[in-house]
Amino acid sequence: MKAKLLSLVCTSSLLAMSVAQAADIDVKITNLTQGIYFTPILVGAHNSDAHLFQTGQTASDGLQAMAEGGSIDALSATLDSINANTLANPAAGLLAPASSAMGSLTTTQDNTTLSIVAMMLPTNDGFVGLDGWEIPTEAGTYHIYLNAYDAGTEANNELVVDGSGAPGTPGIPASPGMAPGTQGSGLTTTESNMMVHIHRGNVGDDEAVGGKSDLHNTVHRWLNPVAKVTVTVK
Amino acid sequence: MNKFTPIIPLACLLLAACGSDNDSNTIVTPVPPTPDPAPMQYEFKVTAINLTNAQPLSPLGAALHTSGQFWQIGEMASLELEQLAEGGDNSGLLGLPVVNSSASSEGAVGPGQMIELMLTTTSLMDQKLSLVSMMVNTNDGFTGLNSIDVSQMSVGDYAKMTTRAYDSGTEANSEQSGSMPGPADGGEGFNALRDDVDKVAMHPGVVSNDDGLSTSVLTSAHKFDNPLMAVTITRVK
């Protein structure tokens, strides 16, 4: 089922080779939400056949680990294995609501497309993502707005549970910034769409103890877009 | 990637307005009639992915037309749009006189599912592409593309876009049992009664029982945020 790993296919077509150009780029990521944190962000420039995720496809194991627990180790290793240029964890930890992180990349060879992922906290398996954006060859500053995705790998029960960042363990591993509610009964036990899709948002409730959700309905919601990316091609 | 907005220079318009006072005599040689060439065929491929968690999309309708719009924000929904938005029936919109080519998926497009439609036509001039589908676990919510200009696309060109959620404004968003045709309810589809704002607007989203609408038969699973579909339009011929 989880066989849709990052595509390792590297076409050696003449077209791909003709655009092999190194570029220096700055990448700035702004968390546009009011109450959602981003876990360590992974930025990668890679060949145009590779994807960290694709809507309508099942998540890879690495994507699941990132979306459920915030670990970018597996996805970083996959990027390394295809000679991608990566910028890992530019925020040096969590990126708080309405704040920015920045870093630089030098792209090599055929690494002409840019992808970005980071888990959104507190969610079960929500992440902010950019899938294969073509890096312009012309110098300039470019803006991209990102949506919130659901990896489709875990039911959105909205219960904060220690240790639930491990893939397959239901629950939200942490609620930074604001103590979560407790003893929620759980919103749901199933996930209807098991492919990567647009996140339907957190629901939350207004009960500190009990209710269905451990999240707060006046704090932990968002609407797309959830991030702004500014790419400067030098 | 390739939508060009043609800008007609002012000089051209002035020139055209001048008329001709050319009085040179030209001898016209009659051209022998040539056999009619087979009419040129143009073809577009439309792929769409349902990005929602639990909103099946009613059979996806695609149309080519050179004028008109299937909906306009702030305007009353047409009867045909109401039939789509309340009951998921795209036949009215696809059957409008302005439509010169249309296609519909056979069944609903489930969450996470991808569908492909082909549209063919014999003229490219002024062609616009529209796409429509209902979120079936809503009262009168729909998504789609409205009059996307494809007349300047070359063979092999493609355009990627996403679609948003609209509300036809023709039925109150009660979310009550018996009011929605999708599997979450199995209720009524189209009803000619208009008991809502009677203007098309962006959809406010569903509330659901989990979120405090006690009379709703929907759950948190049926909530959605924009965008609803990821669409790729490719000119293949």
Coordinates of C-alpha atoms in Angstrom, one line a residue:
Chain A
M1 CA 0.0 0.0 0.0
K2 CA 2.7 2.5 1.0
A3 CA 4.7 1.7 -2.1
K4 CA 4.4 5.1 -3.6
L5 CA 7.9 6.1 -2.5
L6 CA 9.6 9.2 -3.7
S7 CA 10.2 8.7 -7.4
L8 CA 13.8 7.8 -7.9
V9 CA 13.5 7.7 -11.7
C10 CA 16.0 9.9 -13.2
T11 CA 15.4 10.4 -16.9
S12 CA 18.5 11.2 -18.9
S13 CA 16.6 12.8 -21.7
L14 CA 18.4 15.5 -23.8
L15 CA 15.8 18.0 -22.6
A16 CA 16.6 17.4 -19.0
M17 CA 20.3 17.7 -19.6
S18 CA 20.1 20.9 -21.6
V19 CA 18.7 22.8 -18.6
A20 CA 21.4 21.8 -16.2
Q21 CA 22.2 25.1 -14.6
A22 CA 23.4 25.9 -11.1
A23 CA 21.5 28.6 -9.3
D24 CA 21.9 30.4 -6.0
I25 CA 18.5 30.9 -4.3
D26 CA 17.3 32.3 -1.0
V27 CA 14.1 30.7 0.4
K28 CA 12.0 32.5 3.0
I29 CA 9.1 30.7 4.6
T30 CA 6.4 32.7 6.5
N31 CA 3.9 30.9 8.7
L32 CA 0.7 32.8 7.9
T33 CA -1.5 31.1 10.5
Q34 CA -2.6 32.6 13.7
G35 CA -2.2 29.6 16.0
I36 CA -0.5 26.7 14.2
Y37 CA 3.2 25.8 14.5
F38 CA 5.4 24.3 11.8
T39 CA 7.8 21.5 12.8
P40 CA 11.3 21.5 11.2
I41 CA 11.0 22.5 7.6
L42 CA 12.5 20.5 4.8
V43 CA 13.4 22.4 1.6
G44 CA 14.7 20.5 -1.4
A45 CA 15.8 21.3 -5.0
H46 CA 15.5 18.2 -7.0
N47 CA 15.0 16.8 -10.5
S48 CA 11.6 17.4 -12.0
D49 CA 10.6 13.7 -11.8
A50 CA 10.9 13.5 -8.0
H51 CA 8.2 14.4 -5.6
L52 CA 8.1 14.6 -1.8
F53 CA 4.3 14.2 -2.1
Q54 CA 1.6 14.2 -4.7
T55 CA -2.2 14.9 -4.2
G56 CA -4.3 11.9 -5.1
Q57 CA -1.4 9.5 -4.3
T58 CA -0.7 7.6 -1.1
A59 CA 2.0 9.1 1.2
S60 CA 5.4 7.5 1.3
D61 CA 6.7 6.2 4.7
G62 CA 8.9 9.2 4.9
L63 CA 6.1 11.6 4.3
Q64 CA 4.0 9.8 6.9
A65 CA 6.8 10.1 9.5
M66 CA 7.0 13.9 8.8
A67 CA 3.3 14.5 8.8
E68 CA 2.5 12.5 11.9
G69 CA 5.6 13.2 14.0
G70 CA 7.5 16.0 12.4
S71 CA 10.6 13.9 11.6
I72 CA 12.3 14.9 8.3
D73 CA 15.1 12.4 8.6
A74 CA 13.7 9.9 6.1
L75 CA 12.7 12.5 3.5
S76 CA 16.1 14.1 3.9
A77 CA 17.8 10.8 3.3
T78 CA 15.7 10.2 0.2
L79 CA 16.6 13.6 -1.1
D80 CA 20.3 12.9 -0.5
S81 CA 20.0 9.7 -2.4
I82 CA 18.9 11.4 -5.5
N83 CA 21.6 14.1 -5.2
A84 CA 19.1 16.8 -4.3
N85 CA 20.2 20.1 -2.7
T86 CA 18.6 20.4 0.6
L87 CA 18.0 23.0 3.2
A88 CA 16.9 21.2 6.4
N89 CA 15.4 22.9 9.4
P90 CA 16.0 26.6 8.5
A91 CA 13.9 27.7 11.6
A92 CA 16.1 25.6 13.9
G93 CA 13.1 24.0 15.5
L94 CA 9.5 25.2 15.5
L95 CA 8.3 28.0 13.3
A96 CA 5.8 29.9 15.3
P97 CA 2.6 31.5 13.9
A98 CA 3.1 34.6 11.9
S99 CA 6.9 34.3 11.8
S100 CA 9.5 33.6 9.2
A101 CA 12.5 31.4 8.6
M102 CA 15.1 31.9 5.9
G103 CA 17.9 30.0 4.2
S104 CA 19.9 29.6 1.1
L105 CA 20.5 26.8 -1.5
T106 CA 22.8 26.3 -4.4
T107 CA 21.2 24.1 -6.9
T108 CA 23.3 21.7 -9.1
Q109 CA 22.8 19.6 -12.1
D110 CA 19.2 18.9 -12.9
N111 CA 17.8 20.1 -9.7
T112 CA 15.3 22.5 -11.3
T113 CA 12.3 22.1 -9.1
L114 CA 11.7 23.0 -5.5
S115 CA 9.6 21.2 -2.8
I116 CA 8.9 22.1 0.8
V117 CA 7.2 20.2 3.6
A118 CA 6.7 20.7 7.4
M119 CA 4.2 19.2 9.8
M120 CA 1.5 21.5 11.3
L121 CA 1.0 21.3 15.0
P122 CA -1.4 20.6 16.5
T123 CA -2.8 18.3 13.8
N124 CA -2.9 14.5 13.4
D125 CA -1.2 14.3 10.0
G126 CA -1.5 17.8 8.6
F127 CA 1.4 19.4 6.8
V128 CA 2.2 22.5 4.8
G129 CA 3.6 21.6 1.4
L130 CA 5.0 22.7 -2.0
D131 CA 5.2 20.0 -4.6
G132 CA 7.7 20.5 -7.4
W133 CA 7.7 24.2 -8.2
E134 CA 9.8 25.0 -11.2
I135 CA 12.6 27.3 -10.2
P136 CA 12.7 30.2 -12.6
T137 CA 15.9 30.6 -14.5
E138 CA 15.5 34.4 -14.5
A139 CA 16.9 36.3 -11.5
G140 CA 14.2 37.9 -9.4
T141 CA 11.9 37.5 -6.4
Y142 CA 9.0 35.2 -6.6
H143 CA 6.1 34.6 -4.2
I144 CA 4.2 31.3 -3.7
Y145 CA 1.3 30.6 -1.3
L146 CA 1.0 27.2 0.2
N147 CA -2.0 25.1 1.3
A148 CA -2.4 22.7 4.2
Y149 CA -2.5 19.0 3.3
D150 CA -3.6 15.9 5.0
A151 CA -1.3 12.9 4.5
G152 CA -4.3 10.6 4.6
T153 CA -2.4 8.2 6.9
E154 CA -4.1 8.9 10.3
A155 CA -7.7 9.6 11.4
N156 CA -8.1 13.2 12.6
N157 CA -9.2 12.3 16.1
E158 CA -7.8 15.6 17.5
L159 CA -6.6 14.0 20.7
V160 CA -3.2 15.1 22.1
V161 CA -1.3 12.0 23.1
D162 CA 2.3 11.7 24.3
G163 CA 4.3 9.6 21.9
S164 CA 1.8 9.7 19.1
G165 CA 4.3 11.2 16.7
A166 CA 5.3 7.6 15.9
P167 CA 3.9 6.6 12.5
G168 CA 0.7 4.6 13.0
T169 CA 0.1 5.7 16.6
P170 CA -3.1 7.7 16.7
G171 CA -3.1 11.2 18.2
I172 CA -1.4 14.6 18.1
P173 CA 2.1 14.5 19.6
A174 CA 2.1 18.0 21.0
S175 CA 0.3 21.3 21.2
P176 CA 2.9 24.1 21.4
G177 CA 1.9 27.6 22.4
M178 CA -1.2 26.6 24.2
A179 CA -2.0 23.8 26.6
P180 CA -4.5 21.5 24.9
G181 CA -7.8 20.3 26.4
T182 CA -7.9 16.9 28.0
Q183 CA -10.0 13.8 28.1
G184 CA -11.6 14.4 24.7
S185 CA -13.6 11.4 23.4
G186 CA -12.1 11.7 19.9
L187 CA -13.7 13.3 16.8
T188 CA -13.4 10.3 14.5
T189 CA -11.6 6.9 14.2
T190 CA -11.5 6.8 10.4
E191 CA -10.0 8.7 7.5
S192 CA -12.2 8.8 4.4
N193 CA -9.6 9.9 1.9
M194 CA -6.4 7.9 2.4
M195 CA -4.5 9.7 -0.4
V196 CA -2.8 13.0 0.2
H197 CA -5.5 15.7 0.0
I198 CA -6.4 19.2 1.2
H199 CA -6.8 19.3 4.9
R200 CA -10.3 19.9 6.0
G201 CA -9.1 21.9 9.0
N202 CA -9.2 21.3 12.7
V203 CA -12.6 21.4 14.4
G204 CA -11.7 21.7 18.1
D205 CA -14.3 22.5 20.8
D206 CA -14.8 24.9 23.7
E207 CA -14.4 22.4 26.5
A208 CA -11.1 22.4 28.4
V209 CA -12.0 18.9 29.8
G210 CA -14.0 16.4 27.8
G211 CA -15.8 17.2 24.6
K212 CA -14.8 15.4 21.4
S213 CA -11.5 17.3 20.7
D214 CA -8.5 18.3 22.7
L215 CA -8.0 21.3 20.5
H216 CA -9.5 24.7 20.9
N217 CA -12.0 25.8 18.4
T218 CA -11.1 29.5 18.7
V219 CA -7.4 29.0 18.4
H220 CA -6.4 25.9 16.4
R221 CA -8.2 26.6 13.1
W222 CA -6.9 28.0 9.8
L223 CA -8.0 28.6 6.3
N224 CA -5.8 28.2 3.2
P225 CA -3.2 29.5 2.4
V226 CA -1.1 28.7 5.5
A227 CA 2.3 29.8 4.3
K228 CA 4.0 32.2 2.0
V229 CA 7.3 31.4 0.4
T230 CA 9.5 34.0 -1.1
V231 CA 12.2 32.7 -3.5
T232 CA 14.9 35.0 -4.6
V233 CA 16.9 33.7 -7.6
K234 CA 20.2 35.5 -7.8
Chain B
M1 CA 2.0 27.2 -19.7
N2 CA 0.4 29.6 -21.8
K3 CA -2.5 31.8 -21.4
F4 CA -1.9 34.9 -23.4
T5 CA -4.3 37.8 -23.3
P6 CA -4.3 39.2 -26.7
I7 CA -4.0 43.0 -26.7
I8 CA -5.1 44.7 -29.9
P9 CA -3.0 47.8 -30.5
L10 CA -5.0 51.0 -30.8
A11 CA -3.3 51.7 -34.2
C12 CA -4.9 48.6 -35.6
L13 CA -8.3 49.6 -34.6
L14 CA -7.9 53.1 -36.1
L15 CA -6.6 51.6 -39.3
A16 CA -9.5 49.2 -39.5
A17 CA -11.9 52.1 -39.0
C18 CA -10.4 54.1 -41.8
G19 CA -11.8 52.0 -44.6
S20 CA -10.1 51.7 -47.9
D21 CA -10.0 54.2 -50.8
N22 CA -7.6 52.1 -52.8
D23 CA -8.6 52.4 -56.4
S24 CA -6.0 50.3 -58.1
N25 CA -7.3 47.9 -60.6
T26 CA -6.5 44.3 -59.8
I27 CA -7.1 41.5 -62.2
V28 CA -8.5 38.6 -60.3
T29 CA -7.6 35.2 -61.6
P30 CA -10.2 32.7 -60.7
V31 CA -8.8 30.0 -58.4
P32 CA -9.7 26.5 -59.3
P33 CA -11.9 25.0 -56.5
T34 CA -9.9 22.8 -54.1
P35 CA -11.6 19.9 -52.4
D36 CA -12.8 20.7 -48.9
P37 CA -10.1 19.6 -46.5
A38 CA -11.3 17.5 -43.6
P39 CA -12.3 19.8 -40.8
M40 CA -9.5 20.5 -38.4
Q41 CA -9.9 18.7 -35.1
Y42 CA -8.8 20.2 -31.8
E43 CA -8.7 18.2 -28.6
F44 CA -8.3 19.0 -25.0
K45 CA -7.6 16.6 -22.1
V46 CA -8.9 17.6 -18.7
T47 CA -7.7 15.7 -15.6
A48 CA -9.1 16.4 -12.2
I49 CA -8.3 15.1 -8.7
N50 CA -10.9 15.3 -5.9
L51 CA -8.9 16.9 -3.0
T52 CA -11.6 16.7 -0.3
N53 CA -11.7 14.2 2.5
A54 CA -15.3 13.0 2.2
Q55 CA -17.2 15.0 -0.4
P56 CA -17.8 12.9 -3.5
L57 CA -18.1 15.1 -6.5
S58 CA -21.1 14.5 -8.8
P59 CA -20.3 13.4 -12.3
L60 CA -17.8 16.0 -13.6
G61 CA -19.1 18.0 -16.5
A62 CA -16.7 19.8 -18.9
A63 CA -17.8 22.1 -21.7
L64 CA -16.3 24.2 -24.5
H65 CA -18.1 27.4 -25.3
T66 CA -17.3 30.7 -27.0
S67 CA -19.5 33.0 -24.9
G68 CA -21.4 33.0 -21.7
Q69 CA -20.6 32.1 -18.1
F70 CA -22.0 29.2 -16.1
W71 CA -22.2 31.4 -13.0
Q72 CA -21.3 34.8 -11.7
I73 CA -20.7 35.8 -8.1
G74 CA -23.5 38.1 -6.9
E75 CA -25.9 37.0 -9.7
M76 CA -28.9 34.6 -9.4
A77 CA -28.1 31.0 -10.3
S78 CA -29.7 29.8 -13.5
L79 CA -32.1 26.9 -13.3
E80 CA -29.5 24.7 -14.9
L81 CA -26.9 25.7 -12.2
E82 CA -29.5 25.1 -9.5
Q83 CA -30.0 21.6 -10.9
L84 CA -26.3 20.9 -10.7
A85 CA -25.7 22.5 -7.3
E86 CA -28.6 20.9 -5.5
G87 CA -28.9 17.6 -7.3
G88 CA -25.6 17.0 -9.1
D89 CA -27.2 16.9 -12.5
N90 CA -24.9 18.5 -15.1
S91 CA -27.1 17.8 -18.1
G92 CA -28.8 21.2 -18.1
L93 CA -25.5 23.2 -18.0
L94 CA -23.9 21.0 -20.6
G95 CA -27.0 21.3 -22.8
L96 CA -27.0 25.1 -22.9
P97 CA -27.1 26.5 -26.5
V98 CA -23.7 28.2 -26.1
V99 CA -22.0 24.8 -25.5
N100 CA -20.4 23.4 -28.6
S101 CA -18.6 20.4 -27.1
S102 CA -19.1 18.6 -23.8
A103 CA -18.1 15.6 -21.8
S104 CA -19.2 14.1 -18.4
S105 CA -17.7 11.4 -16.2
E106 CA -19.9 8.4 -15.9
G107 CA -20.1 8.4 -12.1
A108 CA -19.2 10.6 -9.2
V109 CA -15.5 11.3 -8.5
G110 CA -14.7 10.0 -5.0
P111 CA -12.2 11.7 -2.6
G112 CA -8.7 11.1 -3.7
Q113 CA -9.9 9.8 -7.1
M114 CA -8.6 11.2 -10.5
I115 CA -10.8 11.5 -13.6
E116 CA -10.0 12.2 -17.2
L117 CA -12.2 13.8 -19.8
M118 CA -11.6 14.6 -23.4
L119 CA -13.2 17.5 -25.4
T120 CA -13.0 17.9 -29.1
T121 CA -14.0 20.7 -31.4
T122 CA -13.5 21.9 -35.0
S123 CA -12.7 25.5 -34.1
L124 CA -10.4 27.1 -31.6
M125 CA -11.5 30.7 -31.9
D126 CA -12.7 32.2 -28.7
Q127 CA -13.0 28.8 -27.1
K128 CA -13.5 28.8 -23.3
L129 CA -13.5 25.8 -21.0
S130 CA -15.8 25.3 -18.1
L131 CA -15.9 22.6 -15.5
V132 CA -18.7 21.9 -13.0
S133 CA -19.5 19.4 -10.2
M134 CA -21.5 19.4 -6.9
M135 CA -20.1 18.5 -3.5
V136 CA -22.8 16.0 -2.9
N137 CA -22.7 16.1 0.9
T138 CA -23.8 19.7 0.9
N139 CA -27.1 21.5 0.2
D140 CA -26.1 23.4 -2.8
G141 CA -22.4 23.6 -3.0
F142 CA -20.5 23.2 -6.2
T143 CA -17.0 23.6 -7.6
G144 CA -15.5 24.1 -11.0
L145 CA -13.9 26.4 -13.5
N146 CA -15.8 29.2 -15.2
S147 CA -14.8 30.2 -18.8
I148 CA -11.1 29.6 -18.9
D149 CA -9.7 30.9 -22.2
V150 CA -8.1 28.0 -24.0
S151 CA -8.1 29.6 -27.5
Q152 CA -4.4 30.5 -27.4
M153 CA -3.1 27.1 -26.3
S154 CA -0.7 25.3 -28.6
V155 CA -0.6 21.5 -29.0
G156 CA 1.3 20.2 -25.9
D157 CA 0.6 23.3 -23.8
Y158 CA -0.9 22.6 -20.4
A159 CA -2.3 24.7 -17.6
K160 CA -2.5 23.5 -14.0
M161 CA -5.1 25.1 -11.8
T162 CA -7.2 24.5 -8.7
T163 CA -10.9 25.0 -8.1
R164 CA -12.8 26.6 -5.2
A165 CA -16.1 26.0 -3.4
Y166 CA -19.2 28.0 -4.4
D167 CA -22.7 28.2 -3.0
S168 CA -25.5 28.6 -5.6
G169 CA -27.6 30.4 -3.0
T170 CA -30.7 28.5 -4.0
E171 CA -31.1 26.3 -0.9
A172 CA -30.5 27.0 2.7
N173 CA -27.5 25.3 4.2
S174 CA -29.5 23.4 6.8
E175 CA -27.4 20.2 6.5
Q176 CA -30.6 18.5 7.8
S177 CA -31.6 14.9 7.3
G178 CA -33.3 14.5 3.9
S179 CA -31.9 17.7 2.4
M180 CA -28.7 16.5 0.7
P181 CA -28.4 13.9 -2.1
G182 CA -24.9 12.5 -1.1
P183 CA -24.2 9.3 0.8
A184 CA -24.0 11.1 4.1
D185 CA -27.7 11.8 3.9
G186 CA -29.3 10.2 0.9
G187 CA -31.9 13.0 0.8
E188 CA -33.4 15.2 -1.8
G189 CA -31.5 16.7 -4.7
F190 CA -33.1 19.4 -6.8
N191 CA -36.1 21.3 -5.6
A192 CA -37.3 24.4 -7.5
L193 CA -38.0 26.2 -4.2
R194 CA -35.4 29.0 -3.5
D195 CA -35.2 29.6 0.2
D196 CA -31.7 31.1 0.4
V197 CA -30.0 34.4 -0.6
D198 CA -30.6 33.7 -4.3
K199 CA -27.2 34.9 -5.3
V200 CA -24.1 32.8 -6.1
A201 CA -21.2 33.4 -3.6
M202 CA -18.2 31.5 -2.3
H203 CA -19.2 28.6 -0.1
P204 CA -18.9 29.3 3.7
G205 CA -18.1 25.6 4.3
V206 CA -20.2 23.0 6.1
V207 CA -20.6 23.3 9.9
S208 CA -21.4 19.7 10.8
N209 CA -22.8 18.2 14.0
D210 CA -19.3 17.8 15.5
D211 CA -18.9 21.6 15.2
G212 CA -22.1 22.4 17.0
L213 CA -24.9 22.4 14.4
S214 CA -27.1 20.0 16.4
T215 CA -29.5 19.3 13.5
S216 CA -26.8 18.5 11.0
V217 CA -26.3 15.0 9.7
L218 CA -22.8 15.8 8.6
T219 CA -19.7 15.1 10.7
S220 CA -16.2 16.6 10.9
A221 CA -15.2 14.3 8.0
H222 CA -17.4 16.3 5.6
K223 CA -15.7 19.6 6.2
F224 CA -13.5 21.1 3.5
D225 CA -11.3 24.0 2.7
N226 CA -10.2 25.4 -0.7
P227 CA -9.1 24.2 -3.1
L228 CA -11.4 21.4 -4.0
M229 CA -9.9 20.0 -7.2
A230 CA -6.5 20.0 -8.8
V231 CA -7.1 20.3 -12.6
T232 CA -4.8 20.0 -15.5
I233 CA -5.9 21.2 -19.0
T234 CA -3.8 20.0 -21.9
R235 CA -4.2 20.7 -25.5
V236 CA -3.4 17.3 -27.1
K237 CA -4.5 18.0 -30.7

